[in-house]
Amino acid sequence: MIDWIESLGRSGLLFCERAGKSGIFLLRAVVRRPRVIRLFPLVVEQVYSVGVLSLVIIVLSSLFIGMVLALQGYNILERFGAVEQLGQLVALSVVRELGPVIGGLLFAGRAGSALTAEIGIMQTTEQLASMEMMAVDPLWRVIAPRFWAGVISMPILIAIFCMVAVFGSYLVGVEWLGVDAGQFWSNMQAAVKFRADVVNGIIKGLVFGMVTTWIAVYQGYYTEPTAAGIGRATTKTVVYGSLAVLGLDFILTSFMLGGW
Amino acid sequence: MSDNFVEIRNLCFARGDRWIFKDVSLCIPRGKIIAIMGPSGSGKTTLLRLISAQLYPNGGKVLVNGVDIHSLKRAELYKMRNSMGMLFQSGALFTSLSVFENVAFPLREHTKLPEDIIRNVVLMQLEAVGLRGARDLMPNELSGGMARRVALARALVFNPQLMMYDEPFTGQDPITMGVLVKLIKYLNNILGLTSVIVSHDVAETLSIADYAYVIADGRIIGEGTAKQVAAEKLPFVDQFIHGYADGPVPFHYPAKSYREDLRL
């Protein structure tokens, strides 16, 4: 029993230590004298590799998700003679939950793992140490641009996810199953609120982008400098990032539905 | 100004419960090539990282140019590092940048020089290491020796006063090794550098070193000029310098008797 309590205490202390270390790591990377002119091209370069290169998986996934939602929704709504509500059903599901959450999970899997592996390899091959020796702070030169790129890319990717998913549902619902286009769009327009739905979805995207990118760059920077270490760090990024997205989604949704 | 560019006083450093250095003191005089030799795992690379304040000691002081480097704030430390260069064992080139951009990296980060001046400086550095023609290659297109020469050009781009070499000869063919030995000596003389070479390639290192230290078990077990170290009779140094298979460092990993193991 005593051993169990001891190990619980040790785990708790270790968790607090790592949480503090990752917090200080992030603060050192992003809170500093702004050097916008130097930072801007580095961020743009990273937005390309973190955001633009994630577009294919985001667009394809959202298209299929929109199509499946329309198919399932149509089958259920048809029983109640309410197929004209299909646009509303798909749009609210996607904008409020599926867009940010699935977008966040895909982002953690695609961009997060790539970031961790890249930074981990830079650490293992002493590229970050050599940067330090050239009096260039890797937190500023390597970590900060990648972090900001994640924060910027994620809400945009989620917005694209939602638009493509709605388009996918339009293809299945209107073009294939014959729902009236006017009713599809007008019901959607009437039901989706900009402030309560769209803005909240974007806020979720922003938070998920920050957290998943933070986890990815932290795991990469503090990776054990071996091949197995990089593998473990990449796995941790995907697992922790996915759990963080799902957990934070619950917290944010409860705040938002609570009248935030 | 002290004659020593680096002075290490009573240095102690531990990783976890294991002591890497216990009360180590040594001096690195200005303008000289100093070799630090020792078996794998003896802490040679750690010593370079302590000198450059990438690691912090548990005790003792490292004075670089008369300044306790571990007492400096980050900005002061970075300023100090502009007078230091380090050649990493792997070369540590940025894999996403070409040879030219790798050498230009410190210039772009620390100066606002116009592009044509950066170009000329980079080409001069590459010419010094014989790789001006390789400027457009990517690091994955270079051999190990070429990568180290590019890394050397990059480390020297700000004309450092202290140059540290971490295992520069490991894994190199005889021609490359000869080129690197010649380059280190040549650059040290022509640029008036102070050089520290960490290596276990005894013959190559001693051929250019003005003074050598041999470290093992967390302390200095031998020192002197190349001749003095080569003539050292202390069993461990003798075994290390001459590469005997058996001696104070045994050939066999500790085990029970051979007969017992074979159940004879």
Short mmCIF file of C-alpha atoms in Angstrom, two decimals:
data_model
loop_
_atom_site.label_atom_id
_atom_site.label_comp_id
_atom_site.label_asym_id
_atom_site.label_seq_id
_atom_site.Cartn_x
_atom_site.Cartn_y
_atom_site.Cartn_z
CA MET A 1 0.00 0.00 0.00
CA ILE A 2 2.81 2.37 1.02
CA ASP A 3 4.65 1.47 -2.20
CA TRP A 4 1.54 2.24 -4.22
CA ILE A 5 1.13 5.65 -2.54
CA GLU A 6 4.85 6.33 -3.08
CA SER A 7 4.63 5.51 -6.77
CA LEU A 8 1.49 7.64 -7.09
CA GLY A 9 3.36 10.54 -5.47
CA ARG A 10 6.35 10.02 -7.75
CA SER A 11 4.12 9.99 -10.83
CA GLY A 12 2.36 13.14 -9.63
CA LEU A 13 5.65 14.94 -9.06
CA LEU A 14 6.94 13.82 -12.45
CA PHE A 15 3.76 15.05 -14.13
CA CYS A 16 4.05 18.45 -12.40
CA GLU A 17 7.73 18.67 -13.34
CA ARG A 18 7.01 17.92 -17.01
CA ALA A 19 4.03 20.27 -17.12
CA GLY A 20 6.20 23.06 -15.69
CA LYS A 21 9.07 22.25 -18.03
CA SER A 22 6.82 22.29 -21.10
CA GLY A 23 5.24 25.56 -19.95
CA ILE A 24 8.63 27.22 -19.52
CA PHE A 25 9.71 25.76 -22.88
CA LEU A 26 6.72 27.35 -24.62
CA LEU A 27 7.14 30.68 -22.84
CA ARG A 28 10.83 30.84 -23.78
CA ALA A 29 9.93 30.11 -27.40
CA VAL A 30 7.11 32.58 -27.89
CA VAL A 31 7.39 35.30 -25.25
CA ARG A 32 10.29 37.46 -26.37
CA ARG A 33 11.15 40.69 -28.11
CA PRO A 34 9.19 40.63 -31.37
CA ARG A 35 11.34 40.27 -34.48
CA VAL A 36 8.47 40.20 -36.93
CA ILE A 37 10.52 40.88 -40.05
CA ARG A 38 12.88 37.97 -39.30
CA LEU A 39 10.13 35.66 -38.04
CA PHE A 40 7.58 36.24 -40.80
CA PRO A 41 9.30 34.31 -43.65
CA LEU A 42 10.10 31.44 -41.28
CA VAL A 43 6.45 31.23 -40.22
CA VAL A 44 5.26 31.35 -43.85
CA GLU A 45 7.62 28.49 -44.71
CA GLN A 46 6.22 26.45 -41.84
CA VAL A 47 2.59 27.30 -42.64
CA TYR A 48 3.29 25.66 -45.97
CA SER A 49 4.69 22.45 -44.51
CA VAL A 50 2.30 22.27 -41.53
CA GLY A 51 -0.85 23.67 -43.14
CA VAL A 52 -0.76 23.47 -46.92
CA LEU A 53 0.67 19.96 -46.96
CA SER A 54 -2.12 18.84 -44.60
CA LEU A 55 -4.77 20.07 -47.04
CA VAL A 56 -5.10 16.82 -49.00
CA ILE A 57 -5.96 14.69 -45.98
CA ILE A 58 -8.25 17.40 -44.56
CA VAL A 59 -10.15 17.93 -47.82
CA LEU A 60 -10.58 14.24 -48.61
CA SER A 61 -11.62 13.32 -45.06
CA SER A 62 -14.09 16.18 -44.80
CA LEU A 63 -15.60 15.36 -48.20
CA PHE A 64 -16.28 11.76 -47.20
CA ILE A 65 -17.49 12.75 -43.72
CA GLY A 66 -19.95 15.23 -45.25
CA MET A 67 -21.17 12.62 -47.71
CA VAL A 68 -21.64 9.94 -45.02
CA LEU A 69 -23.42 12.39 -42.71
CA ALA A 70 -25.83 13.31 -45.50
CA LEU A 71 -26.51 9.67 -46.25
CA GLN A 72 -27.14 8.73 -42.61
CA GLY A 73 -29.07 11.93 -41.90
CA TYR A 74 -31.30 11.47 -44.93
CA ASN A 75 -32.22 7.91 -43.90
CA ILE A 76 -33.27 9.03 -40.42
CA LEU A 77 -34.94 12.32 -41.41
CA GLU A 78 -36.89 10.55 -44.12
CA ARG A 79 -38.75 8.53 -41.44
CA PHE A 80 -40.09 11.77 -39.99
CA GLY A 81 -40.67 13.47 -43.33
CA ALA A 82 -38.06 16.10 -42.49
CA VAL A 83 -35.44 15.61 -45.21
CA GLU A 84 -35.40 19.36 -45.88
CA GLN A 85 -33.64 19.72 -42.47
CA LEU A 86 -30.61 17.82 -43.86
CA GLY A 87 -28.52 20.95 -44.51
CA GLN A 88 -29.08 22.16 -40.97
CA LEU A 89 -28.19 18.76 -39.47
CA VAL A 90 -24.94 18.45 -41.39
CA ALA A 91 -23.85 22.07 -40.95
CA LEU A 92 -24.42 22.15 -37.18
CA SER A 93 -22.73 18.77 -36.65
CA VAL A 94 -19.73 19.78 -38.70
CA VAL A 95 -19.28 23.37 -37.54
CA ARG A 96 -19.84 22.71 -33.85
CA GLU A 97 -18.10 19.37 -33.33
CA LEU A 98 -16.91 17.23 -36.19
CA GLY A 99 -14.91 19.90 -37.96
CA PRO A 100 -12.78 21.00 -35.00
CA VAL A 101 -12.46 17.53 -33.44
CA ILE A 102 -11.73 15.45 -36.53
CA GLY A 103 -9.63 18.29 -37.97
CA GLY A 104 -7.68 18.36 -34.68
CA LEU A 105 -7.18 14.60 -34.68
CA LEU A 106 -6.02 14.60 -38.31
CA PHE A 107 -3.73 17.55 -37.61
CA ALA A 108 -2.16 15.77 -34.62
CA GLY A 109 -1.64 12.67 -36.76
CA ARG A 110 -0.32 14.31 -39.90
CA ALA A 111 1.34 17.62 -38.98
CA GLY A 112 2.07 16.90 -35.29
CA SER A 113 3.92 13.66 -35.95
CA ALA A 114 5.88 15.26 -38.81
CA LEU A 115 6.92 18.17 -36.56
CA THR A 116 8.04 15.86 -33.76
CA ALA A 117 10.02 13.63 -36.12
CA GLU A 118 11.68 16.62 -37.83
CA ILE A 119 12.69 18.35 -34.59
CA GLY A 120 13.67 15.02 -33.04
CA ILE A 121 16.01 14.26 -35.94
CA MET A 122 17.47 17.75 -35.71
CA GLN A 123 18.14 17.09 -32.03
CA THR A 124 19.61 13.64 -32.64
CA THR A 125 21.92 14.82 -35.43
CA GLU A 126 23.16 17.73 -33.27
CA GLN A 127 21.69 20.36 -35.61
CA LEU A 128 20.07 22.15 -32.67
CA ALA A 129 23.30 21.97 -30.65
CA SER A 130 25.24 23.40 -33.58
CA MET A 131 22.70 26.23 -33.81
CA GLU A 132 23.29 26.94 -30.11
CA MET A 133 27.03 27.03 -30.79
CA MET A 134 26.43 29.58 -33.54
CA ALA A 135 24.71 31.76 -30.92
CA VAL A 136 21.31 31.19 -32.53
CA ASP A 137 18.58 30.18 -30.11
CA PRO A 138 16.82 27.08 -31.52
CA LEU A 139 13.72 27.96 -29.53
CA TRP A 140 13.45 31.15 -31.54
CA ARG A 141 14.69 29.81 -34.87
CA VAL A 142 13.11 26.35 -34.94
CA ILE A 143 10.36 26.07 -32.33
CA ALA A 144 8.63 29.48 -32.48
CA PRO A 145 7.95 29.49 -36.28
CA ARG A 146 6.53 25.97 -36.11
CA PHE A 147 4.36 26.80 -33.13
CA TRP A 148 2.91 29.94 -34.73
CA ALA A 149 2.40 28.06 -38.01
CA GLY A 150 0.32 25.45 -36.17
CA VAL A 151 -1.74 28.11 -34.41
CA ILE A 152 -2.41 29.93 -37.70
CA SER A 153 -3.01 26.85 -39.85
CA MET A 154 -5.41 24.94 -37.63
CA PRO A 155 -8.42 27.35 -37.68
CA ILE A 156 -8.01 27.78 -41.44
CA LEU A 157 -7.88 24.02 -41.96
CA ILE A 158 -11.00 23.60 -39.82
CA ALA A 159 -12.83 26.28 -41.80
CA ILE A 160 -11.89 24.45 -45.02
CA PHE A 161 -12.94 21.14 -43.43
CA CYS A 162 -16.42 22.53 -42.63
CA MET A 163 -16.90 24.02 -46.11
CA VAL A 164 -15.87 20.85 -47.91
CA ALA A 165 -18.00 18.66 -45.60
CA VAL A 166 -21.05 20.84 -46.35
CA PHE A 167 -20.25 20.57 -50.04
CA GLY A 168 -20.00 16.76 -49.69
CA SER A 169 -23.40 16.63 -48.01
CA TYR A 170 -24.82 18.82 -50.80
CA LEU A 171 -23.52 16.37 -53.42
CA VAL A 172 -25.19 13.40 -51.70
CA GLY A 173 -28.29 15.12 -50.32
CA VAL A 174 -29.26 17.39 -53.19
CA GLU A 175 -27.56 16.01 -56.29
CA TRP A 176 -27.99 12.32 -55.50
CA LEU A 177 -30.94 11.85 -53.10
CA GLY A 178 -32.98 14.74 -54.47
CA VAL A 179 -33.44 17.05 -51.46
CA ASP A 180 -34.63 20.45 -52.61
CA ALA A 181 -31.61 22.75 -52.99
CA GLY A 182 -33.45 25.87 -51.83
CA GLN A 183 -34.67 24.21 -48.63
CA PHE A 184 -31.25 22.62 -48.03
CA TRP A 185 -29.45 25.97 -48.13
CA SER A 186 -32.11 28.17 -46.51
CA ASN A 187 -32.60 25.85 -43.52
CA MET A 188 -28.87 25.69 -43.08
CA GLN A 189 -28.58 29.48 -43.24
CA ALA A 190 -31.37 29.93 -40.73
CA ALA A 191 -30.02 27.41 -38.23
CA VAL A 192 -26.32 28.17 -38.19
CA LYS A 193 -25.46 31.21 -36.06
CA PHE A 194 -22.25 33.03 -36.86
CA ARG A 195 -21.39 33.93 -33.26
CA ALA A 196 -22.56 30.78 -31.47
CA ASP A 197 -21.54 28.21 -34.05
CA VAL A 198 -18.96 29.48 -36.55
CA VAL A 199 -16.92 31.61 -34.12
CA ASN A 200 -17.00 28.89 -31.46
CA GLY A 201 -15.78 26.36 -34.01
CA ILE A 202 -12.91 28.65 -34.96
CA ILE A 203 -12.04 29.20 -31.28
CA LYS A 204 -11.90 25.43 -30.80
CA GLY A 205 -9.61 25.23 -33.82
CA LEU A 206 -7.32 27.87 -32.38
CA VAL A 207 -7.09 26.09 -29.02
CA PHE A 208 -6.57 22.66 -30.60
CA GLY A 209 -3.93 24.12 -32.91
CA MET A 210 -2.04 25.63 -29.97
CA VAL A 211 -2.17 22.51 -27.85
CA THR A 212 -1.35 19.90 -30.52
CA THR A 213 1.52 21.98 -31.89
CA TRP A 214 2.84 22.63 -28.38
CA ILE A 215 2.82 18.90 -27.65
CA ALA A 216 4.49 18.13 -31.00
CA VAL A 217 7.35 20.62 -30.68
CA TYR A 218 7.93 19.77 -27.02
CA GLN A 219 8.11 16.03 -27.71
CA GLY A 220 10.48 16.64 -30.63
CA TYR A 221 12.78 18.97 -28.68
CA TYR A 222 13.09 16.66 -25.67
CA THR A 223 13.25 13.42 -27.61
CA GLU A 224 15.71 10.76 -26.53
CA PRO A 225 18.44 10.98 -29.21
CA THR A 226 18.01 7.49 -30.66
CA ALA A 227 15.90 6.01 -33.46
CA ALA A 228 13.65 4.32 -30.88
CA GLY A 229 13.43 7.62 -28.98
CA ILE A 230 12.15 9.47 -32.04
CA GLY A 231 9.60 6.70 -32.62
CA ARG A 232 8.38 6.97 -29.03
CA ALA A 233 8.21 10.78 -29.20
CA THR A 234 6.17 10.65 -32.42
CA THR A 235 3.76 8.14 -30.90
CA LYS A 236 3.40 10.30 -27.79
CA THR A 237 2.62 13.32 -29.95
CA VAL A 238 -0.24 11.53 -31.69
CA VAL A 239 -1.62 9.93 -28.51
CA TYR A 240 -1.33 12.99 -26.24
CA GLY A 241 -2.44 15.33 -29.02
CA SER A 242 -5.54 13.26 -29.79
CA LEU A 243 -6.48 12.90 -26.12
CA ALA A 244 -5.93 16.63 -25.58
CA VAL A 245 -8.23 17.45 -28.51
CA LEU A 246 -11.00 15.17 -27.22
CA GLY A 247 -10.65 16.31 -23.60
CA LEU A 248 -10.47 20.00 -24.44
CA ASP A 249 -13.43 19.65 -26.79
CA PHE A 250 -15.56 18.50 -23.88
CA ILE A 251 -14.36 21.37 -21.68
CA LEU A 252 -14.80 24.02 -24.37
CA THR A 253 -18.21 22.70 -25.42
CA SER A 254 -19.45 22.75 -21.82
CA PHE A 255 -18.29 26.39 -21.50
CA MET A 256 -19.84 27.35 -24.82
CA LEU A 257 -23.19 25.65 -24.16
CA GLY A 258 -23.18 27.15 -20.69
CA GLY A 259 -23.86 30.50 -22.29
CA TRP A 260 -20.33 31.72 -22.88
CA MET B 1 45.46 38.95 -20.57
CA SER B 2 46.09 35.41 -19.36
CA ASP B 3 48.21 33.08 -21.49
CA ASN B 4 45.48 30.49 -21.22
CA PHE B 5 42.39 30.88 -23.38
CA VAL B 6 40.54 28.27 -21.35
CA GLU B 7 41.16 27.34 -17.73
CA ILE B 8 39.25 24.52 -16.09
CA ARG B 9 39.47 24.53 -12.32
CA ASN B 10 38.36 21.63 -10.12
CA LEU B 11 35.58 20.66 -12.50
CA CYS B 12 33.01 18.16 -11.25
CA PHE B 13 30.16 16.88 -13.40
CA ALA B 14 27.69 14.06 -12.87
CA ARG B 15 24.94 12.48 -14.91
CA GLY B 16 22.47 11.11 -12.42
CA ASP B 17 24.48 9.13 -9.88
CA ARG B 18 27.46 8.66 -12.21
CA TRP B 19 30.39 11.05 -11.93
CA ILE B 20 31.84 11.93 -15.33
CA PHE B 21 34.46 14.33 -13.94
CA LYS B 22 35.84 14.50 -10.43
CA ASP B 23 37.98 17.52 -9.67
CA VAL B 24 39.50 17.94 -13.12
CA SER B 25 41.79 20.91 -13.78
CA LEU B 26 43.49 21.73 -17.06
CA CYS B 27 44.61 24.68 -19.16
CA ILE B 28 44.32 25.41 -22.86
CA PRO B 29 46.98 27.97 -23.86
CA ARG B 30 46.31 30.58 -26.54
CA GLY B 31 47.33 29.74 -30.09
CA LYS B 32 48.05 26.07 -29.35
CA ILE B 33 46.48 22.82 -30.46
CA ILE B 34 45.49 20.82 -27.43
CA ALA B 35 44.43 17.19 -27.68
CA ILE B 36 42.07 15.61 -25.21
CA MET B 37 42.15 11.85 -25.60
CA GLY B 38 40.56 8.98 -23.83
CA PRO B 39 38.54 5.84 -24.41
CA SER B 40 34.93 5.96 -25.56
CA GLY B 41 32.59 7.08 -22.83
CA SER B 42 35.31 8.85 -20.86
CA GLY B 43 33.55 12.22 -21.16
CA LYS B 44 35.60 13.92 -23.89
CA THR B 45 32.58 15.33 -25.73
CA THR B 46 31.00 16.25 -22.40
CA LEU B 47 34.11 18.30 -21.64
CA LEU B 48 33.66 20.30 -24.87
CA ARG B 49 30.00 20.87 -24.00
CA LEU B 50 31.04 22.12 -20.57
CA ILE B 51 33.61 24.48 -22.08
CA SER B 52 30.95 25.90 -24.43
CA ALA B 53 28.32 26.03 -21.63
CA GLN B 54 25.93 23.69 -23.37
CA LEU B 55 26.13 21.81 -20.07
CA TYR B 56 26.56 23.19 -16.57
CA PRO B 57 28.96 21.62 -14.03
CA ASN B 58 28.09 20.40 -10.54
CA GLY B 59 31.21 22.08 -9.20
CA GLY B 60 34.32 23.99 -10.25
CA LYS B 61 34.81 26.69 -12.86
CA VAL B 62 35.46 26.99 -16.56
CA LEU B 63 37.12 30.28 -17.45
CA VAL B 64 37.01 31.18 -21.14
CA ASN B 65 39.08 34.23 -21.98
CA GLY B 66 39.15 34.99 -18.26
CA VAL B 67 35.36 34.85 -17.84
CA ASP B 68 33.47 32.19 -15.89
CA ILE B 69 31.33 31.05 -18.81
CA HIS B 70 28.68 29.39 -16.64
CA SER B 71 27.97 32.61 -14.79
CA LEU B 72 26.97 34.45 -17.98
CA LYS B 73 23.40 35.37 -18.82
CA ARG B 74 21.97 34.02 -22.08
CA ALA B 75 22.68 37.17 -24.12
CA GLU B 76 26.26 37.39 -22.81
CA LEU B 77 26.77 33.69 -23.41
CA TYR B 78 25.62 34.02 -27.02
CA LYS B 79 28.00 36.94 -27.47
CA MET B 80 30.81 34.79 -26.09
CA ARG B 81 29.86 31.92 -28.40
CA ASN B 82 30.48 34.15 -31.39
CA SER B 83 34.15 33.83 -30.48
CA MET B 84 33.92 30.04 -30.35
CA GLY B 85 33.46 27.47 -33.07
CA MET B 86 32.70 23.79 -32.77
CA LEU B 87 32.99 21.00 -35.28
CA PHE B 88 30.53 18.29 -34.29
CA GLN B 89 31.26 14.62 -34.79
CA SER B 90 28.45 14.26 -37.33
CA GLY B 91 29.10 17.64 -38.95
CA ALA B 92 25.58 18.69 -37.83
CA LEU B 93 24.82 20.40 -41.13
CA PHE B 94 21.25 21.60 -41.61
CA THR B 95 19.82 18.96 -43.89
CA SER B 96 17.24 21.28 -45.42
CA LEU B 97 19.87 23.80 -46.58
CA SER B 98 22.48 23.56 -49.34
CA VAL B 99 26.20 23.69 -48.63
CA PHE B 100 26.24 27.40 -49.51
CA GLU B 101 23.28 28.20 -47.26
CA ASN B 102 24.74 26.17 -44.40
CA VAL B 103 27.90 28.28 -44.42
CA ALA B 104 25.90 31.48 -44.92
CA PHE B 105 23.57 30.62 -42.01
CA PRO B 106 25.50 32.38 -39.20
CA LEU B 107 26.06 35.43 -41.40
CA ARG B 108 22.37 35.72 -42.22
CA GLU B 109 21.40 35.27 -38.57
CA HIS B 110 23.84 37.74 -37.06
CA THR B 111 24.51 40.35 -39.71
CA LYS B 112 22.69 42.46 -42.25
CA LEU B 113 25.43 42.13 -44.86
CA PRO B 114 24.39 42.59 -48.49
CA GLU B 115 23.96 39.43 -50.51
CA ASP B 116 27.08 39.92 -52.66
CA ILE B 117 29.31 40.22 -49.59
CA ILE B 118 27.74 37.13 -48.01
CA ARG B 119 28.38 35.30 -51.27
CA ASN B 120 32.04 36.28 -51.34
CA VAL B 121 32.63 35.42 -47.68
CA VAL B 122 30.97 32.01 -48.09
CA LEU B 123 32.96 31.23 -51.23
CA MET B 124 36.19 32.21 -49.46
CA GLN B 125 35.37 29.88 -46.57
CA LEU B 126 34.50 27.05 -48.94
CA GLU B 127 37.69 27.67 -50.92
CA ALA B 128 39.71 27.34 -47.69
CA VAL B 129 38.32 23.82 -47.16
CA GLY B 130 38.52 22.94 -50.86
CA LEU B 131 34.77 22.71 -51.47
CA ARG B 132 33.94 25.88 -53.42
CA GLY B 133 32.73 23.67 -56.27
CA ALA B 134 30.30 21.82 -53.96
CA ARG B 135 28.38 24.94 -52.99
CA ASP B 136 25.09 23.83 -54.54
CA LEU B 137 25.09 20.28 -53.17
CA MET B 138 22.76 19.24 -50.40
CA PRO B 139 24.21 17.63 -47.23
CA ASN B 140 22.88 14.19 -48.20
CA GLU B 141 24.99 14.37 -51.38
CA LEU B 142 28.25 14.82 -49.43
CA SER B 143 30.62 12.15 -48.13
CA GLY B 144 31.31 12.12 -44.37
CA GLY B 145 34.64 13.90 -44.85
CA MET B 146 33.13 16.56 -47.12
CA ALA B 147 30.33 17.18 -44.61
CA ARG B 148 32.92 17.79 -41.88
CA ARG B 149 34.84 20.19 -44.10
CA VAL B 150 31.64 22.15 -44.82
CA ALA B 151 30.88 22.17 -41.10
CA LEU B 152 34.42 23.43 -40.51
CA ALA B 153 33.90 26.25 -43.02
CA ARG B 154 30.64 27.17 -41.27
CA ALA B 155 32.24 27.09 -37.81
CA LEU B 156 35.05 29.37 -38.99
CA VAL B 157 32.88 31.92 -40.77
CA PHE B 158 33.00 34.38 -37.86
CA ASN B 159 36.74 33.92 -37.31
CA PRO B 160 36.43 32.41 -33.82
CA GLN B 161 39.29 32.59 -31.36
CA LEU B 162 38.64 29.11 -29.99
CA MET B 163 37.89 26.13 -32.21
CA MET B 164 36.70 22.83 -30.73
CA TYR B 165 36.78 19.60 -32.72
CA ASP B 166 34.68 16.68 -31.54
CA GLU B 167 36.11 13.42 -32.90
CA PRO B 168 37.02 14.96 -36.27
CA PHE B 169 38.75 11.82 -37.61
CA THR B 170 36.25 9.12 -36.61
CA GLY B 171 35.11 6.92 -39.46
CA GLN B 172 37.19 8.66 -42.14
CA ASP B 173 39.23 7.03 -44.88
CA PRO B 174 43.01 7.69 -44.84
CA ILE B 175 42.84 10.41 -47.53
CA THR B 176 40.06 12.32 -45.77
CA MET B 177 41.83 11.89 -42.45
CA GLY B 178 45.02 13.32 -43.94
CA VAL B 179 43.06 16.26 -45.39
CA LEU B 180 41.40 17.01 -42.05
CA VAL B 181 44.68 16.76 -40.11
CA LYS B 182 46.34 19.15 -42.55
CA LEU B 183 43.39 21.55 -42.50
CA ILE B 184 43.20 21.74 -38.72
CA LYS B 185 46.91 22.48 -38.44
CA TYR B 186 46.87 24.94 -41.36
CA LEU B 187 43.83 26.86 -40.13
CA ASN B 188 45.15 26.99 -36.59
CA ASN B 189 48.40 28.53 -37.76
CA ILE B 190 47.05 30.88 -40.40
CA LEU B 191 44.10 32.19 -38.34
CA GLY B 192 45.91 32.22 -35.01
CA LEU B 193 43.27 30.04 -33.39
CA THR B 194 43.32 28.12 -30.18
CA SER B 195 42.22 24.57 -30.97
CA VAL B 196 40.94 21.75 -28.81
CA ILE B 197 40.73 18.32 -30.43
CA VAL B 198 38.80 15.62 -28.69
CA SER B 199 39.66 12.27 -30.21
CA HIS B 200 40.66 8.69 -29.69
CA ASP B 201 42.59 8.55 -32.97
CA VAL B 202 45.95 8.67 -31.26
CA ALA B 203 48.43 8.88 -34.14
CA GLU B 204 46.59 11.60 -36.12
CA THR B 205 45.83 13.69 -33.05
CA LEU B 206 49.31 13.54 -31.59
CA SER B 207 50.83 14.38 -34.98
CA ILE B 208 49.46 17.94 -34.78
CA ALA B 209 48.88 18.51 -31.04
CA ASP B 210 51.18 20.80 -29.09
CA TYR B 211 50.05 19.28 -25.81
CA ALA B 212 47.81 16.38 -24.90
CA TYR B 213 45.71 15.29 -21.95
CA VAL B 214 44.52 11.71 -21.48
CA ILE B 215 41.35 11.34 -19.47
CA ALA B 216 39.73 8.25 -18.02
CA ASP B 217 37.62 7.42 -14.97
CA GLY B 218 36.65 11.06 -14.56
CA ARG B 219 40.18 12.40 -14.13
CA ILE B 220 43.32 13.25 -16.05
CA ILE B 221 45.60 10.23 -16.03
CA GLY B 222 48.35 11.54 -18.29
CA GLU B 223 49.51 14.75 -19.95
CA GLY B 224 52.43 16.20 -21.84
CA THR B 225 53.72 16.88 -25.31
CA ALA B 226 53.12 14.26 -27.99
CA LYS B 227 56.52 12.66 -27.28
CA GLN B 228 55.99 12.66 -23.52
CA VAL B 229 52.55 11.08 -23.81
CA ALA B 230 53.82 8.47 -26.28
CA ALA B 231 56.63 7.57 -23.88
CA GLU B 232 54.29 7.44 -20.85
CA LYS B 233 54.79 4.24 -18.87
CA LEU B 234 51.65 4.44 -16.77
CA PRO B 235 49.90 1.14 -17.69
CA PHE B 236 46.58 2.66 -18.71
CA VAL B 237 48.10 5.45 -20.83
CA ASP B 238 50.53 2.96 -22.34
CA GLN B 239 47.67 0.62 -23.29
CA PHE B 240 45.56 3.47 -24.70
CA ILE B 241 48.31 5.15 -26.70
CA HIS B 242 49.60 1.90 -28.19
CA GLY B 243 46.22 0.24 -28.56
CA TYR B 244 47.04 -2.99 -26.70
CA ALA B 245 44.06 -5.34 -26.58
CA ASP B 246 44.59 -6.31 -22.97
CA GLY B 247 45.81 -4.39 -19.99
CA PRO B 248 44.21 -2.26 -17.29
CA VAL B 249 41.19 -2.15 -19.62
CA PRO B 250 40.64 -5.91 -19.93
CA PHE B 251 39.80 -7.65 -23.19
CA HIS B 252 37.25 -9.88 -21.45
CA TYR B 253 34.10 -8.52 -19.93
CA PRO B 254 33.96 -9.72 -16.29
CA ALA B 255 32.54 -13.25 -16.13
CA LYS B 256 32.88 -16.44 -14.13
CA SER B 257 35.70 -18.80 -15.11
CA TYR B 258 35.70 -20.19 -18.64
CA ARG B 259 35.94 -23.81 -17.43
CA GLU B 260 33.02 -23.30 -15.10
CA ASP B 261 30.94 -21.73 -17.86
CA LEU B 262 31.66 -24.62 -20.23
CA ARG B 263 30.86 -27.08 -17.38
CA LEU B 264 34.15 -28.95 -17.78
#
